[in-house]
């Protein structure tokens, strides 16, 4: 690294200088994050070296010419005082339109027992009433809320394809593109996971409430998915960021579930995805009834069926995977597949508890999603992944890595070395919200490392919920205890989108969403 007196690209590069930066599994003090004009991380640079090269303490907004790893650039310095900076989180499973039913299912239905299946009726009611512009407004609200909570990329599991009466739009991907437009307009990266949905279930009559979802012919689905992939790729190529810039919007595919997609259809979708290097997501074993129906139809449990059909691989993500056997977990591990847990939704719907301990023990990567958006807070999902298991197993620190959690003989042992145990557990959970999610949806994000997307969020170190935490216990304080009031900035591609806890379009987004809610529900 060196400096020069000649300016080359003033303002094209930015070096963010918070009090602390989380990278390589620890907080680092006195480090700057340098980002290039394409939105990538160039380097994490020790400020002591930068002070030497710039002849003193770089001042706010001041531009200096420096060379980093043989690259000559001009960088502007921006100080983030009383802030810790962390990589942006990745929400690997979202149904954005379901934001409109938040709070509207929390009552006892006339059914004998409320469950996932009774909850679906309210979801169907909302899905049937949304126009393309309504879907845009609902999605923009959900995506803005994600950004306010430190999420910078989302995997949108999108299954609204047709008009309310079931007819195809002239543009088959009209609704998908409205969702992508919403993400772009609030500054969020998006993997639009186009959902294949062929039927109501095995030996189940067609459900009129699902007619917006259905594309019964796999050739039709593949043709539409291919068109979406091509259109998003062309839009990326023309956005002016350059071919090396991290993608803002891209496509993936998602056979909805074994109940909604026959295995031959799912196999055709998976083969199409492999040909285009697209990620494949699928709801898997969310409910016992789903597992029982799969066994009745095929003789296999869901994961076993997918493994037998050659659908599982390293680009596959099984969403939920609540009711899986140890053998199925082994199959997921052998394929290099990912599981996306959605603890807030799974708790809200009474789905059950994801056996994340068994998954970690077998080397299965676990990502996180906010799913139905009963609450949008990926750190809450991270802590619930652990807390649900504590309630189930009646012990603490269930997901702590083995070296910290127990003895060599596998028996649990009480440890008084909290400094070694809690950060390891918090780091594992935070990786679920960042690194694992980025892998799941194919985002070049989730870590602050050279060449990765310069996506990050900051927290106020003086917020009451984390105040007083030392560097060694700050990550546990963030993962387990931090209030959302502590989140202050969110940046995508090295540029701030959320500043001082507010999004620049927040007033308009909220107003339009409130108007939509009044239209839908009459109050």
Coordinates of C-alpha atoms in Angstrom, one line a residue:
X1 CA 0.0 0.0 0.0
X2 CA 1.3 3.5 -0.9
X3 CA 0.0 7.0 -1.5
X4 CA 0.4 9.6 -4.2
X5 CA -0.5 13.3 -4.5
X6 CA -2.4 12.8 -7.9
X7 CA -6.1 12.2 -7.8
X8 CA -7.4 9.6 -10.2
X9 CA -11.1 8.8 -9.5
X10 CA -12.2 11.3 -6.7
X11 CA -15.0 9.9 -4.7
X12 CA -15.1 6.6 -6.6
X13 CA -13.8 4.6 -3.7
X14 CA -14.9 5.0 -0.1
X15 CA -13.2 3.9 3.1
X16 CA -15.6 3.5 6.0
X17 CA -14.0 4.0 9.4
X18 CA -16.2 2.7 12.3
X19 CA -15.0 2.0 15.8
X20 CA -15.2 -1.8 15.2
X21 CA -15.5 -4.0 12.1
X22 CA -16.6 -7.7 12.3
X23 CA -14.5 -9.8 9.9
X24 CA -12.9 -13.2 10.0
X25 CA -15.0 -14.2 13.0
X26 CA -14.0 -11.3 15.3
X27 CA -14.3 -7.6 15.9
X28 CA -11.3 -5.6 14.7
X29 CA -10.6 -2.1 16.0
X30 CA -8.8 0.7 14.1
X31 CA -9.6 -0.7 10.7
X32 CA -11.1 0.9 7.6
X33 CA -13.3 -0.8 5.0
X34 CA -12.4 0.3 1.5
X35 CA -15.0 -0.2 -1.2
X36 CA -14.7 0.3 -5.0
X37 CA -17.0 2.0 -7.5
X38 CA -18.5 -1.3 -8.4
X39 CA -19.7 -2.0 -4.9
X40 CA -17.0 -4.6 -3.9
X41 CA -14.7 -4.7 -0.9
X42 CA -11.2 -3.8 -1.9
X43 CA -9.5 -4.3 1.5
X44 CA -9.8 -4.0 5.3
X45 CA -7.0 -1.6 5.9
X46 CA -5.3 -0.9 9.3
X47 CA -5.8 2.7 10.1
X48 CA -2.3 2.9 11.6
X49 CA -1.0 2.2 8.1
X50 CA -3.4 4.6 6.5
X51 CA -2.4 7.4 8.9
X52 CA 1.2 6.8 7.9
X53 CA 0.5 6.9 4.2
X54 CA -1.8 9.9 4.4
X55 CA 0.4 11.9 6.7
X56 CA -1.9 12.0 9.7
X57 CA -5.5 11.2 10.7
X58 CA -7.7 11.2 7.6
X59 CA -10.4 13.8 8.0
X60 CA -14.1 13.3 7.3
X61 CA -14.7 13.6 3.5
X62 CA -11.1 14.0 2.7
X63 CA -9.8 12.2 -0.4
X64 CA -6.3 10.6 -0.6
X65 CA -4.6 8.6 -3.4
X66 CA -3.4 5.2 -2.3
X67 CA -2.3 1.9 -3.7
X68 CA -3.9 -1.3 -2.3
X69 CA -2.7 -4.6 -3.6
X70 CA -1.1 -2.9 -6.6
X71 CA -4.3 -1.1 -7.4
X72 CA -4.1 2.7 -7.7
X73 CA -7.2 4.5 -6.4
X74 CA -8.5 7.6 -4.8
X75 CA -10.5 7.0 -1.6
X76 CA -12.8 9.3 0.4
X77 CA -12.8 8.6 4.1
X78 CA -16.1 8.5 6.1
X79 CA -16.0 8.2 9.8
X80 CA -18.8 6.2 11.6
X81 CA -18.5 7.2 15.2
X82 CA -19.7 5.0 18.0
X83 CA -20.5 2.3 15.5
X84 CA -19.7 -1.3 15.0
X85 CA -19.9 -2.4 11.3
X86 CA -21.0 -6.0 10.4
X87 CA -21.6 -7.8 7.0
X88 CA -25.1 -7.4 5.7
X89 CA -27.5 -10.3 6.5
X90 CA -29.0 -12.5 3.9
X91 CA -32.7 -13.5 4.2
X92 CA -32.8 -16.8 2.3
X93 CA -36.6 -17.3 2.4
X94 CA -39.3 -14.7 1.9
X95 CA -42.9 -14.5 0.7
X96 CA -43.1 -10.7 0.4
X97 CA -46.8 -10.5 -0.3
X98 CA -47.7 -12.2 3.0
X99 CA -46.6 -9.0 4.7
X100 CA -50.3 -7.9 4.2
X101 CA -51.6 -10.5 6.6
X102 CA -49.3 -9.7 9.6
X103 CA -51.5 -9.7 12.7
X104 CA -54.6 -10.9 10.9
X105 CA -54.3 -14.6 11.7
X106 CA -53.8 -14.3 15.4
X107 CA -57.2 -15.4 16.5
X108 CA -59.0 -18.7 16.9
X109 CA -60.7 -19.9 13.8
X110 CA -64.0 -21.9 13.7
X111 CA -61.9 -25.0 13.0
X112 CA -61.5 -27.5 15.8
X113 CA -57.8 -26.9 15.9
X114 CA -55.8 -24.0 14.4
X115 CA -52.8 -25.0 12.4
X116 CA -50.7 -24.3 9.3
X117 CA -53.6 -25.6 7.2
X118 CA -56.2 -23.1 8.7
X119 CA -53.6 -20.3 8.5
X120 CA -53.4 -20.9 4.7
X121 CA -57.0 -19.8 4.2
X122 CA -56.2 -16.2 5.2
X123 CA -53.1 -16.3 3.0
X124 CA -55.2 -17.5 0.0
X125 CA -57.7 -14.7 0.7
X126 CA -55.0 -12.1 0.4
X127 CA -53.3 -13.7 -2.6
X128 CA -56.5 -13.7 -4.6
X129 CA -57.0 -9.9 -4.1
X130 CA -53.7 -8.4 -5.0
X131 CA -53.1 -6.5 -8.3
X132 CA -49.6 -6.2 -9.8
X133 CA -49.3 -2.7 -8.2
X134 CA -50.5 -4.1 -4.8
X135 CA -47.8 -6.8 -5.0
X136 CA -45.2 -4.1 -5.7
X137 CA -46.4 -2.0 -2.6
X138 CA -46.5 -5.1 -0.3
X139 CA -43.1 -6.2 -1.5
X140 CA -41.6 -2.8 -1.1
X141 CA -42.8 -2.6 2.5
X142 CA -41.4 -6.0 3.4
X143 CA -38.1 -5.3 1.7
X144 CA -37.7 -1.9 3.3
X145 CA -38.3 -3.4 6.7
X146 CA -35.6 -5.9 5.9
X147 CA -33.2 -3.1 5.1
X148 CA -34.1 -1.3 8.4
X149 CA -33.0 -4.5 10.2
X150 CA -29.7 -5.1 8.5
X151 CA -30.7 -7.4 5.7
X152 CA -29.1 -6.6 2.3
X153 CA -30.0 -9.6 0.2
X154 CA -33.2 -11.7 0.0
X155 CA -34.3 -15.0 -1.6
X156 CA -37.9 -14.3 -2.7
X157 CA -39.8 -17.6 -3.0
X158 CA -42.4 -16.2 -5.5
X159 CA -45.4 -18.2 -6.5
X160 CA -48.0 -15.6 -7.7
X161 CA -47.9 -15.9 -11.5
X162 CA -51.4 -15.5 -12.9
X163 CA -54.3 -13.0 -12.7
X164 CA -56.8 -13.5 -9.9
X165 CA -59.2 -15.6 -12.1
X166 CA -56.3 -17.8 -13.1
X167 CA -55.6 -16.5 -16.6
X168 CA -52.0 -16.0 -17.7
X169 CA -50.8 -12.4 -18.1
X170 CA -49.5 -11.4 -21.5
X171 CA -46.1 -11.1 -19.8
X172 CA -45.8 -14.4 -17.9
X173 CA -43.3 -12.9 -15.4
X174 CA -45.2 -9.6 -14.8
X175 CA -45.7 -10.3 -11.1
X176 CA -42.1 -11.5 -10.6
X177 CA -40.8 -8.4 -12.2
X178 CA -43.0 -6.2 -9.9
X179 CA -41.3 -7.9 -6.9
X180 CA -37.9 -7.4 -8.4
X181 CA -38.8 -3.7 -9.1
X182 CA -39.7 -3.3 -5.4
X183 CA -36.4 -4.7 -4.3
X184 CA -34.4 -2.5 -6.6
X185 CA -36.4 0.6 -5.6
X186 CA -35.5 0.1 -1.9
X187 CA -31.9 -0.9 -2.7
X188 CA -32.1 -4.6 -1.7
X189 CA -30.3 -7.4 -3.7
X190 CA -32.8 -10.1 -4.7
X191 CA -32.7 -13.7 -5.9
X192 CA -36.2 -14.1 -7.5
X193 CA -36.8 -17.8 -6.9
X194 CA -39.6 -18.6 -9.4
X195 CA -41.9 -21.2 -7.9
X196 CA -43.2 -24.3 -9.7
X197 CA -46.7 -25.2 -8.5
X198 CA -48.6 -27.9 -10.3
X199 CA -51.4 -29.2 -8.0
X200 CA -53.1 -28.9 -4.7
X201 CA -51.6 -32.2 -3.4
X202 CA -51.6 -35.9 -3.9
X203 CA -55.1 -37.2 -4.7
X204 CA -56.5 -33.8 -3.8
X205 CA -59.1 -31.9 -5.9
X206 CA -57.9 -28.6 -7.4
X207 CA -58.2 -25.7 -5.0
X208 CA -59.7 -22.5 -6.7
X209 CA -57.7 -20.4 -4.2
X210 CA -54.5 -21.6 -5.7
X211 CA -55.3 -20.8 -9.3
X212 CA -52.8 -17.8 -9.4
X213 CA -50.0 -20.3 -8.5
X214 CA -50.6 -23.1 -11.0
X215 CA -48.4 -23.9 -14.0
X216 CA -49.3 -27.5 -14.5
X217 CA -47.0 -28.2 -17.5
X218 CA -43.3 -28.3 -16.6
X219 CA -42.4 -27.1 -20.1
X220 CA -44.4 -24.0 -19.5
X221 CA -42.7 -23.3 -16.2
X222 CA -39.2 -23.9 -17.6
X223 CA -40.0 -21.6 -20.6
X224 CA -41.1 -18.8 -18.2
X225 CA -38.2 -19.3 -15.8
X226 CA -35.8 -19.2 -18.7
X227 CA -37.3 -15.9 -19.9
X228 CA -37.0 -14.4 -16.4
X229 CA -33.4 -15.5 -16.0
X230 CA -32.5 -14.0 -19.4
X231 CA -34.4 -10.7 -18.7
X232 CA -32.8 -10.3 -15.3
X233 CA -29.3 -11.0 -16.8
X234 CA -29.8 -8.4 -19.5
X235 CA -31.0 -5.9 -16.9
X236 CA -27.8 -6.5 -14.9
X237 CA -25.6 -6.2 -18.0
X238 CA -27.1 -2.8 -18.8
X239 CA -27.1 -1.2 -15.3
X240 CA -23.7 0.4 -15.7
X241 CA -21.9 -1.2 -12.8
X242 CA -19.8 -3.5 -15.0
X243 CA -19.6 -7.3 -15.3
X244 CA -17.5 -7.6 -12.2
X245 CA -20.0 -5.9 -9.9
X246 CA -22.0 -8.1 -7.5
X247 CA -25.4 -8.8 -8.9
X248 CA -28.5 -6.8 -7.8
X249 CA -31.2 -9.2 -9.1
X250 CA -31.0 -12.7 -10.5
X251 CA -33.2 -15.8 -10.9
X252 CA -33.4 -19.1 -9.2
X253 CA -36.1 -21.9 -9.3
X254 CA -38.2 -23.4 -6.6
X255 CA -40.4 -26.5 -6.9
X256 CA -42.8 -25.5 -4.2
X257 CA -43.0 -28.8 -2.3
X258 CA -43.5 -32.6 -2.9
X259 CA -47.3 -32.1 -2.3
X260 CA -47.5 -29.3 -4.9
X261 CA -45.1 -30.7 -7.6
X262 CA -44.9 -34.3 -8.7
X263 CA -41.4 -35.7 -8.6
X264 CA -41.1 -36.0 -12.4
X265 CA -41.9 -32.3 -12.6
X266 CA -39.4 -31.4 -9.8
X267 CA -36.7 -33.4 -11.5
X268 CA -37.2 -31.6 -14.8
X269 CA -36.9 -28.2 -13.0
X270 CA -33.8 -29.4 -11.2
X271 CA -32.2 -30.5 -14.5
X272 CA -33.0 -27.1 -16.1
X273 CA -31.5 -25.3 -13.1
X274 CA -28.2 -27.3 -13.3
X275 CA -27.9 -26.4 -17.0
X276 CA -28.0 -22.7 -16.0
X277 CA -26.2 -23.0 -12.7
X278 CA -29.3 -21.7 -10.8
X279 CA -30.0 -22.4 -7.2
X280 CA -33.0 -24.6 -6.3
X281 CA -35.1 -24.1 -3.3
X282 CA -38.0 -26.3 -2.1
X283 CA -40.3 -26.5 1.0
X284 CA -39.4 -29.8 2.6
X285 CA -41.0 -31.6 5.5
X286 CA -42.6 -28.6 7.1
X287 CA -45.7 -30.5 8.3
X288 CA -46.3 -34.1 9.4
X289 CA -49.2 -34.3 7.0
X290 CA -46.9 -33.4 4.1
X291 CA -44.6 -36.3 5.1
X292 CA -47.4 -38.8 5.4
X293 CA -48.9 -37.9 2.0
X294 CA -45.4 -38.2 0.4
X295 CA -45.0 -41.7 1.9
X296 CA -48.5 -42.7 0.7
X297 CA -47.8 -41.5 -2.9
X298 CA -44.2 -42.6 -3.4
X299 CA -43.2 -44.9 -0.6
X300 CA -40.5 -42.3 0.4
X301 CA -40.3 -39.5 2.9
X302 CA -39.7 -36.1 1.2
X303 CA -35.9 -35.8 1.6
X304 CA -35.4 -39.5 0.7
X305 CA -37.5 -39.0 -2.4
X306 CA -35.5 -36.0 -3.5
X307 CA -32.2 -37.9 -2.9
X308 CA -33.5 -41.0 -4.8
X309 CA -34.5 -38.7 -7.7
X310 CA -31.1 -37.0 -7.9
X311 CA -32.5 -33.6 -7.0
X312 CA -30.3 -32.9 -4.0
X313 CA -27.0 -31.2 -4.7
X314 CA -24.9 -28.3 -3.4
X315 CA -27.2 -25.7 -5.0
X316 CA -30.3 -27.2 -3.3
X317 CA -31.9 -25.6 -0.3
X318 CA -34.6 -27.4 1.7
X319 CA -36.7 -24.8 3.5
X320 CA -37.9 -25.8 7.0
X321 CA -36.9 -29.5 7.1
X322 CA -38.6 -29.7 10.5
X323 CA -39.8 -33.3 10.3
X324 CA -36.7 -35.1 9.0
X325 CA -35.1 -38.3 10.1
X326 CA -31.4 -38.7 10.9
X327 CA -31.0 -40.7 7.7
X328 CA -32.5 -37.8 5.7
X329 CA -30.2 -35.4 7.5
X330 CA -27.3 -37.6 6.3
X331 CA -28.6 -37.4 2.8
X332 CA -28.7 -33.6 2.9
X333 CA -25.1 -33.6 4.2
X334 CA -23.9 -36.1 1.6
X335 CA -25.3 -33.9 -1.2
X336 CA -23.8 -30.7 0.2
X337 CA -27.3 -29.2 0.4
X338 CA -28.4 -26.3 2.6
X339 CA -31.4 -26.1 5.0
X340 CA -33.1 -22.8 5.5
X341 CA -34.8 -22.6 8.9
X342 CA -37.5 -20.0 9.5
X343 CA -37.9 -20.2 13.3
X344 CA -40.3 -17.2 13.7
X345 CA -42.7 -18.5 11.1
X346 CA -42.3 -22.1 12.3
X347 CA -43.1 -21.0 15.8
X348 CA -46.0 -18.8 14.6
X349 CA -47.6 -21.6 12.6
X350 CA -46.9 -24.4 15.1
X351 CA -44.8 -26.3 12.6
X352 CA -42.3 -27.6 15.1
X353 CA -38.6 -27.2 15.8
X354 CA -35.8 -27.5 13.2
X355 CA -33.3 -30.1 14.5
X356 CA -30.4 -27.7 13.8
X357 CA -28.2 -29.6 16.3
X358 CA -28.4 -32.8 14.2
X359 CA -27.7 -30.8 11.1
X360 CA -24.6 -29.1 12.4
X361 CA -23.4 -32.4 13.8
X362 CA -23.5 -33.8 10.3
X363 CA -22.1 -30.8 8.5
X364 CA -25.3 -29.5 6.9
X365 CA -25.2 -25.7 6.3
X366 CA -28.1 -23.8 7.9
X367 CA -29.4 -20.5 6.5
X368 CA -32.3 -18.4 7.9
X369 CA -35.4 -16.8 6.5
X370 CA -38.3 -14.6 7.7
X371 CA -40.8 -16.5 5.5
X372 CA -44.3 -15.2 6.2
X373 CA -43.1 -12.0 7.8
X374 CA -45.0 -12.3 11.1
X375 CA -41.9 -10.5 12.2
X376 CA -38.9 -9.3 10.1
X377 CA -35.8 -9.6 12.3
X378 CA -33.2 -12.1 11.1
X379 CA -31.3 -11.9 14.4
X380 CA -34.4 -13.0 16.2
X381 CA -34.5 -16.0 13.9
X382 CA -30.9 -16.7 14.7
X383 CA -31.5 -16.7 18.5
X384 CA -34.7 -18.7 18.1
X385 CA -32.8 -21.4 16.2
X386 CA -30.9 -22.0 19.5
X387 CA -33.7 -21.0 22.0
X388 CA -36.2 -23.5 20.6
X389 CA -33.8 -26.3 21.1
X390 CA -33.1 -25.1 24.7
X391 CA -36.8 -25.4 25.5
X392 CA -37.0 -28.8 23.8
X393 CA -33.8 -30.3 25.4
X394 CA -33.9 -28.5 28.7
X395 CA -30.3 -27.3 28.5
X396 CA -28.4 -24.3 27.3
X397 CA -25.9 -23.6 24.4
X398 CA -27.2 -26.5 22.4
X399 CA -25.7 -25.3 19.1
X400 CA -22.3 -24.2 20.5
X401 CA -19.5 -25.8 18.4
X402 CA -18.3 -29.1 19.9
X403 CA -15.0 -27.9 21.3
X404 CA -16.8 -25.3 23.4
X405 CA -20.0 -27.3 24.2
X406 CA -18.7 -30.5 25.8
X407 CA -16.0 -32.9 26.6
X408 CA -14.1 -35.3 24.3
X409 CA -16.3 -38.2 25.5
X410 CA -19.4 -36.4 24.1
X411 CA -20.9 -35.7 27.6
X412 CA -22.1 -32.3 28.4
X413 CA -19.9 -30.5 30.9
X414 CA -20.4 -27.2 32.6
X415 CA -17.8 -24.7 31.6
X416 CA -16.9 -21.4 33.3
X417 CA -14.9 -20.2 30.3
X418 CA -17.7 -18.0 28.9
X419 CA -15.3 -15.9 26.8
X420 CA -14.5 -19.0 24.7
X421 CA -18.0 -20.5 24.6
X422 CA -20.5 -17.7 24.0
X423 CA -18.6 -16.0 21.1
X424 CA -18.3 -19.3 19.3
X425 CA -22.1 -20.0 19.6
X426 CA -23.0 -16.4 18.5
X427 CA -20.5 -16.6 15.6
X428 CA -22.2 -19.8 14.4
X429 CA -25.6 -18.3 14.6
X430 CA -24.5 -15.1 12.9
X431 CA -22.9 -17.2 10.1
X432 CA -26.4 -18.7 9.5
X433 CA -27.7 -15.2 9.0
X434 CA -24.9 -14.2 6.6
X435 CA -22.5 -16.7 5.1
X436 CA -24.9 -19.6 4.8
X437 CA -27.7 -17.4 3.5
X438 CA -25.4 -16.0 0.8
X439 CA -24.4 -19.5 -0.3
X440 CA -28.1 -20.6 -0.4
X441 CA -29.3 -17.9 -2.8
X442 CA -26.1 -17.4 -4.8
X443 CA -25.2 -13.9 -3.5
X444 CA -21.6 -12.7 -3.5
X445 CA -22.2 -11.3 -0.1
X446 CA -22.3 -12.3 3.6
X447 CA -18.6 -11.6 4.4
X448 CA -16.5 -8.5 4.4
X449 CA -13.6 -9.8 2.3
X450 CA -11.9 -8.6 -0.8
X451 CA -14.0 -9.2 -3.9
X452 CA -17.2 -9.7 -2.0
X453 CA -20.2 -7.3 -2.1
X454 CA -19.6 -4.3 0.2
X455 CA -22.9 -4.8 2.0
X456 CA -23.0 -4.0 5.7
X457 CA -25.0 -2.7 8.6
X458 CA -24.0 -0.8 11.6
X459 CA -25.1 -0.7 15.3
X460 CA -24.9 2.1 17.7
X461 CA -22.5 1.1 20.5
X462 CA -24.3 3.4 22.9
X463 CA -27.7 1.9 22.4
X464 CA -29.0 0.7 25.8
X465 CA -29.4 -2.9 24.5
X466 CA -25.6 -3.3 23.8
X467 CA -24.0 -0.5 25.8
X468 CA -21.1 -1.7 27.9
X469 CA -20.3 -4.8 25.9
X470 CA -16.6 -5.4 25.4
X471 CA -15.2 -6.5 22.1
X472 CA -15.1 -10.2 23.1
X473 CA -18.8 -10.3 24.1
X474 CA -20.2 -7.8 21.7
X475 CA -21.3 -10.4 19.1
X476 CA -23.2 -12.5 21.8
X477 CA -24.8 -9.2 22.9
X478 CA -25.9 -8.5 19.3
X479 CA -27.2 -12.0 18.5
X480 CA -28.9 -12.7 21.8
X481 CA -29.9 -9.3 23.3
X482 CA -29.8 -6.4 20.9
X483 CA -32.9 -4.3 20.3
X484 CA -33.7 -3.1 16.8
X485 CA -33.2 0.4 17.9
X486 CA -29.5 -0.2 17.8
X487 CA -29.4 -0.6 14.0
X488 CA -28.5 2.7 12.4
X489 CA -27.1 2.3 8.9
X490 CA -27.4 -0.2 6.1
X491 CA -25.3 -0.1 3.0
X492 CA -25.4 -2.0 -0.3
X493 CA -22.5 -1.9 -2.6
X494 CA -20.6 0.4 -0.3
X495 CA -23.3 3.1 -0.5
X496 CA -25.7 3.9 2.4
X497 CA -29.3 3.1 1.9
X498 CA -30.5 3.4 5.5
X499 CA -29.0 6.3 7.5
X500 CA -29.6 7.1 11.2
X501 CA -32.3 4.3 11.3
X502 CA -34.4 5.7 8.4
X503 CA -34.9 4.7 4.7
X504 CA -35.1 7.7 2.4
X505 CA -38.4 6.4 0.9
X506 CA -39.8 5.4 4.3
X507 CA -42.7 7.9 4.5
X508 CA -44.0 7.1 1.0
X509 CA -43.6 3.4 1.3
X510 CA -45.5 3.3 4.6
X511 CA -48.2 5.5 3.3
X512 CA -48.8 3.4 0.2
X513 CA -48.8 0.2 2.2
X514 CA -51.2 1.6 4.8
X515 CA -53.5 2.6 1.9
X516 CA -53.3 -0.9 0.5
X517 CA -54.2 -2.4 3.9
X518 CA -57.3 -0.2 4.1
X519 CA -58.3 -1.3 0.6
X520 CA -57.8 -5.0 1.4
X521 CA -59.4 -5.1 4.8
X522 CA -61.7 -2.1 4.9
X523 CA -60.1 -0.4 8.0

